[in-house]
Tab-separated table of C-alpha atoms in Angstrom:
chain	number	residue	atom	x	y	z
A	1	MET	CA	-132.038	-34.533	25.052
A	2	SER	CA	-130.248	-33.329	28.368
A	3	GLU	CA	-131.659	-29.188	29.846
A	4	GLN	CA	-130.367	-27.080	32.274
A	5	VAL	CA	-132.916	-25.732	35.364
A	6	ALA	CA	-132.357	-23.584	37.537
A	7	GLN	CA	-134.239	-24.668	40.648
A	8	PRO	CA	-133.309	-27.425	42.932
A	9	ILE	CA	-135.800	-30.355	43.234
A	10	TRP	CA	-133.714	-32.311	46.034
A	11	ARG	CA	-133.641	-29.161	48.927
A	12	PRO	CA	-135.895	-26.739	50.470
A	13	LEU	CA	-137.087	-23.661	48.084
A	14	ALA	CA	-135.495	-21.981	51.104
A	15	ASP	CA	-132.989	-19.359	50.902
A	16	GLY	CA	-130.186	-19.945	52.081
A	17	LEU	CA	-127.336	-22.134	52.404
A	18	PRO	CA	-127.485	-25.722	51.840
A	19	PHE	CA	-126.532	-27.167	54.564
A	20	PHE	CA	-129.300	-29.747	55.138
A	21	ALA	CA	-130.465	-32.522	52.406
A	22	ALA	CA	-134.353	-32.585	53.283
A	23	LEU	CA	-136.606	-31.153	53.763
A	24	SER	CA	-137.159	-31.909	57.682
A	25	ASN	CA	-138.787	-34.303	59.827
A	26	GLY	CA	-138.909	-35.768	55.475
A	27	LYS	CA	-138.985	-39.978	54.502
A	28	ARG	CA	-136.877	-42.463	56.891
A	29	LYS	CA	-136.443	-46.173	56.944
A	30	ARG	CA	-133.871	-48.830	57.652
A	31	SER	CA	-131.274	-49.018	55.091
A	32	VAL	CA	-129.223	-52.611	54.667
A	33	SER	CA	-126.137	-50.699	53.346
A	34	ASP	CA	-125.954	-49.380	56.839
A	35	LEU	CA	-126.291	-52.882	58.379
A	36	LEU	CA	-123.498	-53.052	55.721
A	37	THR	CA	-121.128	-50.916	57.649
A	38	LEU	CA	-122.491	-51.784	60.367
A	39	LEU	CA	-121.414	-55.170	60.507
A	40	VAL	CA	-118.374	-54.230	57.959
A	41	THR	CA	-116.894	-51.640	60.774
A	42	LEU	CA	-116.794	-53.578	63.719
A	43	LEU	CA	-114.975	-56.806	62.210
A	44	LEU	CA	-112.446	-53.580	61.612
A	45	ALA	CA	-112.662	-52.313	65.185
A	46	GLY	CA	-112.772	-55.825	66.886
A	47	LEU	CA	-109.587	-56.922	64.198
A	48	PHE	CA	-107.689	-53.796	65.000
A	49	ALA	CA	-108.185	-53.954	68.684
A	50	GLY	CA	-106.567	-57.355	68.965
A	51	LEU	CA	-103.336	-55.444	66.885
A	52	SER	CA	-103.237	-53.049	68.896
A	53	VAL	CA	-102.518	-54.271	72.185
A	54	PRO	CA	-99.123	-55.814	72.338
A	55	THR	CA	-97.528	-52.938	69.440
A	56	SER	CA	-96.845	-54.739	65.799
A	57	GLY	CA	-93.307	-54.288	64.359
A	58	PHE	CA	-95.119	-52.534	61.582
A	59	GLU	CA	-97.139	-49.954	64.246
A	60	GLN	CA	-94.206	-48.866	66.897
A	61	ALA	CA	-91.728	-48.399	63.002
A	62	LEU	CA	-94.800	-45.697	62.311
A	63	VAL	CA	-94.781	-43.815	65.557
A	64	ASN	CA	-91.125	-43.659	65.344
A	65	LEU	CA	-91.363	-42.934	62.716
A	66	ILE	CA	-93.494	-40.233	63.521
A	67	GLY	CA	-91.649	-38.284	66.568
A	68	ALA	CA	-88.317	-37.448	64.001
A	69	ILE	CA	-91.282	-35.019	62.612
A	70	PRO	CA	-90.627	-31.741	64.278
A	71	SER	CA	-92.856	-30.696	67.140
A	72	PHE	CA	-92.626	-26.239	65.590
A	73	LEU	CA	-95.187	-29.018	63.309
A	74	ASP	CA	-97.568	-29.216	66.270
A	75	VAL	CA	-99.462	-26.519	65.835
A	76	LEU	CA	-100.991	-28.008	62.522
A	77	TRP	CA	-102.291	-30.877	63.395
A	78	ARG	CA	-104.326	-29.000	66.023
A	79	LEU	CA	-105.954	-26.891	63.753
A	80	GLY	CA	-106.463	-30.755	62.161
A	81	VAL	CA	-108.406	-31.755	65.255
A	82	ALA	CA	-109.897	-27.961	65.722
A	83	CYS	CA	-110.918	-28.366	61.816
A	84	LEU	CA	-112.696	-31.949	63.756
A	85	LEU	CA	-114.309	-30.151	66.694
A	86	LEU	CA	-115.084	-27.291	64.707
A	87	TRP	CA	-117.655	-29.234	61.650
A	88	VAL	CA	-119.289	-30.429	64.720
A	89	VAL	CA	-120.124	-27.565	66.603
A	90	VAL	CA	-121.473	-26.062	63.416
A	91	ILE	CA	-123.982	-29.283	62.488
A	92	LEU	CA	-124.513	-29.053	66.306
A	93	VAL	CA	-125.675	-24.895	65.485
A	94	SER	CA	-127.102	-25.677	62.672
A	95	SER	CA	-129.393	-28.325	63.589
A	96	THR	CA	-130.460	-26.351	66.442
A	97	VAL	CA	-131.889	-23.091	64.418
A	98	ARG	CA	-132.977	-25.116	61.378
A	99	VAL	CA	-134.980	-27.203	65.179
A	100	ARG	CA	-134.165	-30.066	62.974
A	101	VAL	CA	-134.535	-32.927	65.969
A	102	GLU	CA	-135.358	-35.695	64.637
A	103	VAL	CA	-130.559	-34.891	63.871
A	104	LEU	CA	-130.242	-34.007	67.259
A	105	VAL	CA	-132.264	-36.801	68.241
A	106	ASP	CA	-129.414	-39.274	65.679
A	107	ILE	CA	-126.647	-36.616	66.761
A	108	ALA	CA	-127.009	-38.216	70.339
A	109	ALA	CA	-128.193	-41.751	70.675
A	110	ALA	CA	-125.201	-42.048	68.409
A	111	LEU	CA	-122.832	-40.429	70.538
A	112	VAL	CA	-124.191	-42.862	73.715
A	113	VAL	CA	-123.681	-45.899	71.372
A	114	ALA	CA	-120.692	-44.465	70.628
A	115	VAL	CA	-118.920	-43.327	74.346
A	116	GLY	CA	-120.487	-47.207	75.493
A	117	VAL	CA	-119.211	-49.066	72.304
A	118	ALA	CA	-115.462	-47.161	72.854
A	119	LEU	CA	-115.806	-47.511	76.413
A	120	ALA	CA	-115.684	-51.088	76.640
A	121	PHE	CA	-113.402	-50.969	73.745
A	122	SER	CA	-110.361	-49.296	75.812
A	123	ARG	CA	-110.886	-51.264	78.673
A	124	GLN	CA	-110.906	-55.053	77.016
A	125	ILE	CA	-107.738	-54.132	76.102
A	126	ASN	CA	-106.452	-51.592	78.237
A	127	GLY	CA	-107.386	-53.824	81.279
A	128	VAL	CA	-108.607	-50.914	83.577
A	129	TRP	CA	-111.288	-47.381	82.713
A	130	PRO	CA	-109.174	-45.343	81.633
A	131	SER	CA	-109.107	-41.834	82.734
A	132	PHE	CA	-111.440	-38.233	81.442
A	133	SER	CA	-107.979	-37.107	80.086
A	134	GLN	CA	-107.190	-39.920	78.260
A	135	ALA	CA	-110.919	-40.082	76.855
A	136	ALA	CA	-110.327	-36.469	76.086
A	137	SER	CA	-107.039	-35.662	74.514
A	138	GLY	CA	-105.247	-39.033	75.432
A	139	GLY	CA	-103.085	-38.049	78.502
A	140	SER	CA	-99.565	-38.162	78.471
A	141	ALA	CA	-99.031	-41.116	76.297
A	142	GLY	CA	-101.844	-41.790	73.956
A	143	SER	CA	-105.353	-43.485	73.791
A	144	VAL	CA	-106.540	-46.808	72.550
A	145	PRO	CA	-108.803	-46.066	71.763
A	146	LEU	CA	-109.167	-42.368	71.396
A	147	ILE	CA	-112.684	-41.506	72.485
A	148	SER	CA	-112.862	-38.169	71.850
A	149	LEU	CA	-112.877	-38.718	68.221
A	150	ALA	CA	-114.998	-41.662	68.034
A	151	CYS	CA	-117.598	-39.234	69.676
A	152	ALA	CA	-117.300	-36.512	67.238
A	153	VAL	CA	-116.703	-39.261	64.174
A	154	ALA	CA	-120.518	-40.458	65.285
A	155	VAL	CA	-121.743	-36.563	65.149
A	156	SER	CA	-120.213	-35.926	62.149
A	157	SER	CA	-121.179	-40.229	60.443
A	158	ALA	CA	-125.053	-38.981	62.678
A	159	ALA	CA	-125.251	-36.500	60.446
A	160	SER	CA	-124.486	-37.351	57.412
A	161	PRO	CA	-127.085	-38.512	55.029
A	162	HIS	CA	-129.088	-35.553	56.775
A	163	LEU	CA	-126.537	-33.101	54.669
A	164	SER	CA	-126.561	-31.813	51.477
A	165	LEU	CA	-123.928	-33.645	49.294
A	166	PRO	CA	-121.156	-31.485	49.516
A	167	PHE	CA	-121.345	-30.818	53.286
A	168	ARG	CA	-121.097	-34.546	52.932
A	169	HIS	CA	-118.030	-35.368	51.088
A	170	PHE	CA	-116.192	-32.479	53.258
A	171	GLY	CA	-117.985	-33.847	56.434
A	172	ARG	CA	-115.920	-37.142	55.706
A	173	TRP	CA	-112.641	-35.446	54.532
A	174	VAL	CA	-112.570	-33.729	57.370
A	175	VAL	CA	-111.891	-36.836	59.920
A	176	LEU	CA	-109.832	-38.117	57.627
A	177	ALA	CA	-107.937	-34.894	58.548
A	178	ALA	CA	-108.623	-34.703	61.731
A	179	MET	CA	-107.602	-38.403	62.668
A	180	LEU	CA	-103.687	-38.510	60.703
A	181	CYS	CA	-103.799	-35.120	63.504
A	182	VAL	CA	-104.269	-37.141	65.867
A	183	VAL	CA	-101.611	-39.668	65.237
A	184	LEU	CA	-99.436	-37.400	64.280
A	185	LEU	CA	-100.381	-35.421	67.816
A	186	GLU	CA	-99.242	-38.315	69.410
A	187	SER	CA	-102.882	-39.188	71.581
A	188	SER	CA	-103.300	-42.356	69.516
A	189	THR	CA	-101.719	-45.029	68.595
A	190	PRO	CA	-102.498	-45.607	64.205
A	191	PHE	CA	-103.687	-48.495	64.483
A	192	GLY	CA	-105.876	-46.573	67.731
A	193	ALA	CA	-107.432	-44.107	65.442
A	194	LEU	CA	-107.835	-46.824	62.417
A	195	LEU	CA	-109.980	-48.243	66.284
A	196	SER	CA	-111.758	-44.899	67.030
A	197	LEU	CA	-113.212	-44.012	63.106
A	198	LEU	CA	-114.468	-47.347	63.078
A	199	LEU	CA	-116.221	-47.600	66.388
A	200	GLY	CA	-117.234	-44.038	65.491
A	201	VAL	CA	-118.878	-44.711	62.221
A	202	ALA	CA	-120.331	-48.509	63.705
A	203	ALA	CA	-121.958	-46.579	66.242
A	204	ALA	CA	-123.454	-44.060	63.712
A	205	ALA	CA	-124.727	-47.541	61.421
A	206	ALA	CA	-126.629	-48.919	64.721
A	207	VAL	CA	-128.868	-46.082	64.938
A	208	HIS	CA	-129.137	-45.472	61.260
A	209	LEU	CA	-130.716	-48.996	61.506
A	210	GLY	CA	-132.261	-48.940	65.333
A	211	LEU	CA	-134.218	-45.277	63.497
A	212	GLY	CA	-133.983	-45.597	60.069
A	213	SER	CA	-131.921	-43.183	58.317
A	214	SER	CA	-133.009	-39.891	56.044
A	215	MET	CA	-133.253	-40.053	52.520
A	216	GLY	CA	-132.729	-37.180	51.033
A	217	GLY	CA	-136.362	-36.427	49.420
A	218	PRO	CA	-137.084	-33.634	47.163
A	219	ASN	CA	-138.871	-30.763	47.946
A	220	LEU	CA	-142.420	-31.743	45.516
A	221	THR	CA	-143.095	-28.064	44.732
A	222	GLY	CA	-139.985	-28.073	43.097
A	223	VAL	CA	-140.360	-30.490	41.482
A	224	GLY	CA	-143.427	-28.847	40.081
A	225	VAL	CA	-141.702	-25.576	38.901
A	226	ALA	CA	-138.467	-27.489	37.628
A	227	LEU	CA	-141.125	-29.437	35.051
A	228	ALA	CA	-143.399	-25.977	34.312
A	229	GLN	CA	-139.207	-25.004	33.796
A	230	LEU	CA	-138.990	-27.438	30.764
A	231	GLY	CA	-142.532	-26.391	28.982
A	232	LEU	CA	-144.688	-29.623	31.122
A	233	PRO	CA	-146.351	-27.259	34.221
A	234	VAL	CA	-148.283	-29.212	36.426
A	235	ASP	CA	-150.751	-30.576	39.423
A	236	HIS	CA	-151.746	-33.115	41.502
A	237	LEU	CA	-148.398	-33.002	41.972
A	238	VAL	CA	-148.645	-36.881	44.998
A	239	GLU	CA	-146.018	-38.913	45.522
A	240	ALA	CA	-146.414	-42.027	44.233
A	241	PRO	CA	-147.707	-45.164	46.208
A	242	ARG	CA	-144.615	-47.519	45.283
A	243	GLN	CA	-141.088	-46.541	45.077
A	244	SER	CA	-137.848	-48.004	43.366
A	245	SER	CA	-134.482	-48.299	45.469
A	246	GLY	CA	-132.096	-45.308	43.598
A	247	VAL	CA	-135.331	-43.353	41.898
A	248	PHE	CA	-138.166	-40.304	43.531
A	249	LEU	CA	-141.420	-41.740	41.678
A	250	ALA	CA	-144.457	-38.277	41.782
A	251	ASP	CA	-147.084	-38.595	40.177
A	252	ALA	CA	-148.870	-35.435	38.764
A	253	MET	CA	-151.723	-33.756	35.916
A	254	SER	CA	-150.909	-31.838	32.862
A	255	PRO	CA	-153.401	-29.400	31.778
A	256	THR	CA	-152.184	-31.055	27.568
A	257	ARG	CA	-150.379	-33.987	28.728
A	258	GLY	CA	-153.003	-35.454	31.018
A	259	ALA	CA	-151.574	-37.764	33.424
A	260	VAL	CA	-147.826	-37.714	33.232
A	261	HIS	CA	-145.531	-40.118	36.192
A	262	ILE	CA	-142.463	-38.524	37.240
A	263	LYS	CA	-138.967	-39.861	37.940
A	264	VAL	CA	-136.115	-37.924	40.383
A	265	TYR	CA	-132.738	-38.519	40.619
A	266	GLY	CA	-131.377	-36.572	42.755
A	267	ARG	CA	-128.201	-35.305	43.755
A	268	ASP	CA	-128.620	-35.403	47.890
A	269	ALA	CA	-130.856	-39.424	48.014
A	270	ARG	CA	-128.428	-41.956	49.809
A	271	ASP	CA	-129.397	-44.963	47.870
A	272	THR	CA	-127.838	-43.268	44.711
A	273	GLN	CA	-124.362	-43.642	45.738
A	274	LEU	CA	-121.578	-45.816	44.939
A	275	LEU	CA	-122.692	-49.239	46.344
A	276	SER	CA	-125.979	-49.582	44.410
A	277	ARG	CA	-123.915	-49.032	41.367
A	278	LEU	CA	-120.639	-51.129	42.314
A	279	TRP	CA	-123.204	-53.815	41.975
A	280	ARG	CA	-125.442	-52.974	38.283
A	281	ALA	CA	-121.087	-52.844	37.152
A	282	ILE	CA	-120.753	-55.993	38.895
A	283	TRP	CA	-124.041	-57.729	36.954
A	284	TYR	CA	-122.960	-55.317	33.795
A	285	ARG	CA	-120.020	-56.707	33.390
A	286	GLY	CA	-119.376	-57.525	30.089
A	287	ALA	CA	-121.528	-55.641	28.185
A	288	THR	CA	-121.799	-52.694	27.568
A	289	ARG	CA	-121.575	-50.401	31.448
A	290	PRO	CA	-124.782	-49.247	33.361
A	291	ALA	CA	-125.681	-45.220	32.800
A	292	MET	CA	-123.588	-44.506	35.520
A	293	THR	CA	-124.547	-40.397	36.774
A	294	ARG	CA	-127.849	-38.591	37.122
A	295	GLU	CA	-127.860	-36.982	33.539
A	296	GLN	CA	-126.800	-40.272	32.122
A	297	GLN	CA	-129.517	-42.527	34.444
A	298	VAL	CA	-132.081	-39.796	32.582
A	299	GLU	CA	-130.715	-39.284	29.391
A	300	HIS	CA	-129.766	-43.889	29.781
A	301	GLU	CA	-133.522	-44.096	30.207
A	302	GLY	CA	-135.873	-41.260	27.915
A	303	PHE	CA	-133.089	-42.907	24.764
A	304	VAL	CA	-133.709	-46.610	25.206
A	305	THR	CA	-138.409	-45.538	25.571
A	306	MET	CA	-137.850	-44.129	22.462
A	307	LEU	CA	-136.006	-46.409	21.146
A	308	ALA	CA	-138.454	-49.626	22.115
A	309	ALA	CA	-141.483	-47.259	21.031
A	310	SER	CA	-139.725	-46.238	17.559
A	311	ARG	CA	-139.259	-50.050	17.011
A	312	GLY	CA	-143.064	-51.361	17.932
A	313	ILE	CA	-143.427	-51.406	21.440
A	314	ALA	CA	-145.279	-50.207	24.429
A	315	VAL	CA	-143.576	-48.600	26.235
A	316	PRO	CA	-145.238	-44.851	27.964
A	317	GLN	CA	-144.062	-41.419	26.204
A	318	VAL	CA	-141.019	-39.734	26.891
A	319	LEU	CA	-142.272	-36.111	27.347
A	320	VAL	CA	-139.688	-34.282	29.311
A	321	ALA	CA	-135.337	-35.016	30.326
A	322	GLY	CA	-134.047	-32.217	32.556
A	323	MET	CA	-131.199	-31.768	34.942
A	324	THR	CA	-130.834	-29.606	38.096
A	325	ASP	CA	-127.612	-26.973	37.703
A	326	SER	CA	-128.206	-28.440	41.639
A	327	GLY	CA	-127.101	-32.262	40.245
A	328	ASP	CA	-130.973	-33.590	39.560
A	329	ALA	CA	-132.076	-34.887	36.924
A	330	LEU	CA	-135.393	-36.177	36.047
A	331	LEU	CA	-137.939	-37.251	33.446
A	332	ALA	CA	-141.317	-37.205	32.926
A	333	VAL	CA	-143.226	-39.754	30.940
A	334	ALA	CA	-146.790	-40.270	29.785
A	335	GLN	CA	-149.331	-42.224	32.579
A	336	ARG	CA	-147.875	-44.762	33.940
A	337	GLY	CA	-151.388	-46.757	33.874
A	338	ILE	CA	-152.254	-49.519	37.394
A	339	PRO	CA	-149.620	-51.393	38.176
A	340	LEU	CA	-149.471	-55.513	37.898
A	341	GLU	CA	-150.918	-57.419	40.559
A	342	PRO	CA	-150.666	-61.459	40.378
A	343	GLY	CA	-153.386	-63.296	39.870
A	344	PRO	CA	-155.062	-64.736	36.888
A	345	THR	CA	-155.162	-61.514	35.801
A	346	VAL	CA	-151.702	-61.170	34.380
A	347	ALA	CA	-152.108	-61.193	29.565
A	348	VAL	CA	-149.154	-64.395	29.652
A	349	GLU	CA	-149.401	-64.206	26.188
A	350	LYS	CA	-148.726	-60.025	25.819
A	351	ILE	CA	-145.606	-59.790	28.278
A	352	TRP	CA	-143.403	-62.817	26.830
A	353	GLN	CA	-144.624	-60.382	23.086
A	354	ILE	CA	-142.669	-57.067	24.886
A	355	VAL	CA	-139.837	-58.500	25.917
A	356	ARG	CA	-139.417	-60.401	22.894
A	357	SER	CA	-139.317	-57.125	20.725
A	358	LEU	CA	-136.989	-56.248	23.130
A	359	HIS	CA	-134.852	-59.253	22.411
A	360	GLN	CA	-134.903	-58.453	17.916
A	361	ILE	CA	-134.281	-55.375	18.666
A	362	ASP	CA	-130.837	-56.502	20.720
A	363	LEU	CA	-132.248	-54.705	24.271
A	364	VAL	CA	-132.679	-56.729	27.408
A	365	HIS	CA	-134.217	-55.936	30.573
A	366	GLY	CA	-131.999	-57.307	33.048
A	367	ALA	CA	-134.622	-56.825	36.751
A	368	LEU	CA	-138.009	-57.756	35.709
A	369	ASN	CA	-141.169	-57.825	37.734
A	370	LEU	CA	-144.487	-57.590	38.124
A	371	ASP	CA	-143.963	-54.055	38.734
A	372	SER	CA	-142.080	-53.914	35.410
A	373	PHE	CA	-145.031	-53.903	33.948
A	374	ALA	CA	-148.413	-52.222	34.489
A	375	VAL	CA	-152.006	-51.383	32.919
A	376	VAL	CA	-153.634	-48.452	30.792
A	377	ASP	CA	-156.437	-48.291	28.797
A	378	GLN	CA	-156.888	-52.374	28.762
A	379	GLU	CA	-152.780	-52.048	27.379
A	380	PHE	CA	-150.240	-53.921	29.362
A	381	LEU	CA	-147.016	-51.533	28.840
A	382	LEU	CA	-143.571	-51.654	30.082
A	383	THR	CA	-143.145	-48.929	32.353
A	384	ASP	CA	-139.765	-49.468	33.492
A	385	LEU	CA	-136.757	-49.153	31.159
A	386	SER	CA	-134.279	-48.189	33.487
A	387	THR	CA	-132.584	-51.248	33.341
A	388	VAL	CA	-132.320	-51.899	29.519
A	389	THR	CA	-129.403	-51.874	28.109
A	390	SER	CA	-128.170	-52.894	24.458
A	391	THR	CA	-126.453	-56.479	23.834
A	392	THR	CA	-126.887	-59.672	21.740
A	393	SER	CA	-125.616	-61.339	25.051
A	394	ARG	CA	-127.643	-64.835	24.564
A	395	ASP	CA	-127.238	-65.188	28.445
A	396	GLN	CA	-128.089	-61.969	29.673
A	397	GLN	CA	-132.022	-62.313	27.218
A	398	LEU	CA	-131.779	-66.057	29.581
A	399	THR	CA	-132.031	-63.885	31.825
A	400	ASP	CA	-134.815	-62.007	31.091
A	401	LEU	CA	-136.179	-64.218	30.005
A	402	ALA	CA	-136.064	-66.389	32.811
A	403	GLN	CA	-137.680	-63.942	34.735
A	404	THR	CA	-140.634	-63.255	32.000
A	405	MET	CA	-141.307	-67.268	33.868
A	406	VAL	CA	-141.782	-66.064	37.355
A	407	VAL	CA	-143.368	-63.117	36.500
A	408	THR	CA	-146.190	-65.102	34.395
A	409	ALA	CA	-146.255	-67.992	37.315
A	410	ILE	CA	-147.753	-65.573	39.751
């Protein structure tokens, strides 16, 4: 079912290192994950701030263990810290050379927030303002928190949503390695290093929450090229007016197939990260596990759509499905039609008939709403089958029925 396409569709088509995920001046939005990150990191930062002074017995044991490590290894730990500094420089230089103003703005704002928050925590914990030496390198006795580490983490975290997935992961590993090296160099205590990490992440999350963060949106030209390589040339490719979390939607016209609706699951899209996957895994516990990878998502939706069509259920026709070498997946179906709007025009019986037909072939939807249905040539279709699973669970069928009652009552 899935085909390989060489052209990456979730990043610019220009030659060169795919360092950034989204196009310059691409879409930004405020994300619930940024809010959760901010709340959790601030909560943990407050906890570690309370545990940092006085030093606990457990932390002191760790400090004593670190003190027993031979000093000739310090050169390795300094290299680890240098890697983080180099990573920060790479981000700044790349953003400047590629004229990524939005990245530079995020970094500058995150730095200001990180310095302010770290200074406030340092004053609260130690009772005095830190000296420049303490802020930069921990001074002679180590600093809690280490402000320079918090700032470096803030830069990496602020730029992270703008980067392609491999570099995003690389940055996280560099940050974790540098945090460990800071502790081994005794520039901060174990809890102090963790506190610095949390403050840097919190600063970046606050900026993303305030300004919005990059969605890692696709290049529409790349989507068109990928579809052409799959044997479905299209034109008039535009972003769909309604978007769904975790997937990019586009509409186009095909000379041979007419109106086409495209779904793109991108490797770099932030909404396809672990949080949404874990939520679906919890929601569907005890039943068939939801598709967890982009390729599985496309194959799953394509399969259940064709299965439903073969059983006489009104669903769109699957045209093509494919997987790019860069890890992006797409699914194209025949015209999606006109989404339903609240009001008396909603055909109650047609919607109930579609839901009952799903249950008769042991399929449940799990997320029915008005956007799940559309009208094409006076025919009602179930257009979104991304959450459909195969199960005989009566509880999940009742969930579908309850959601259908809400849809038809609007």
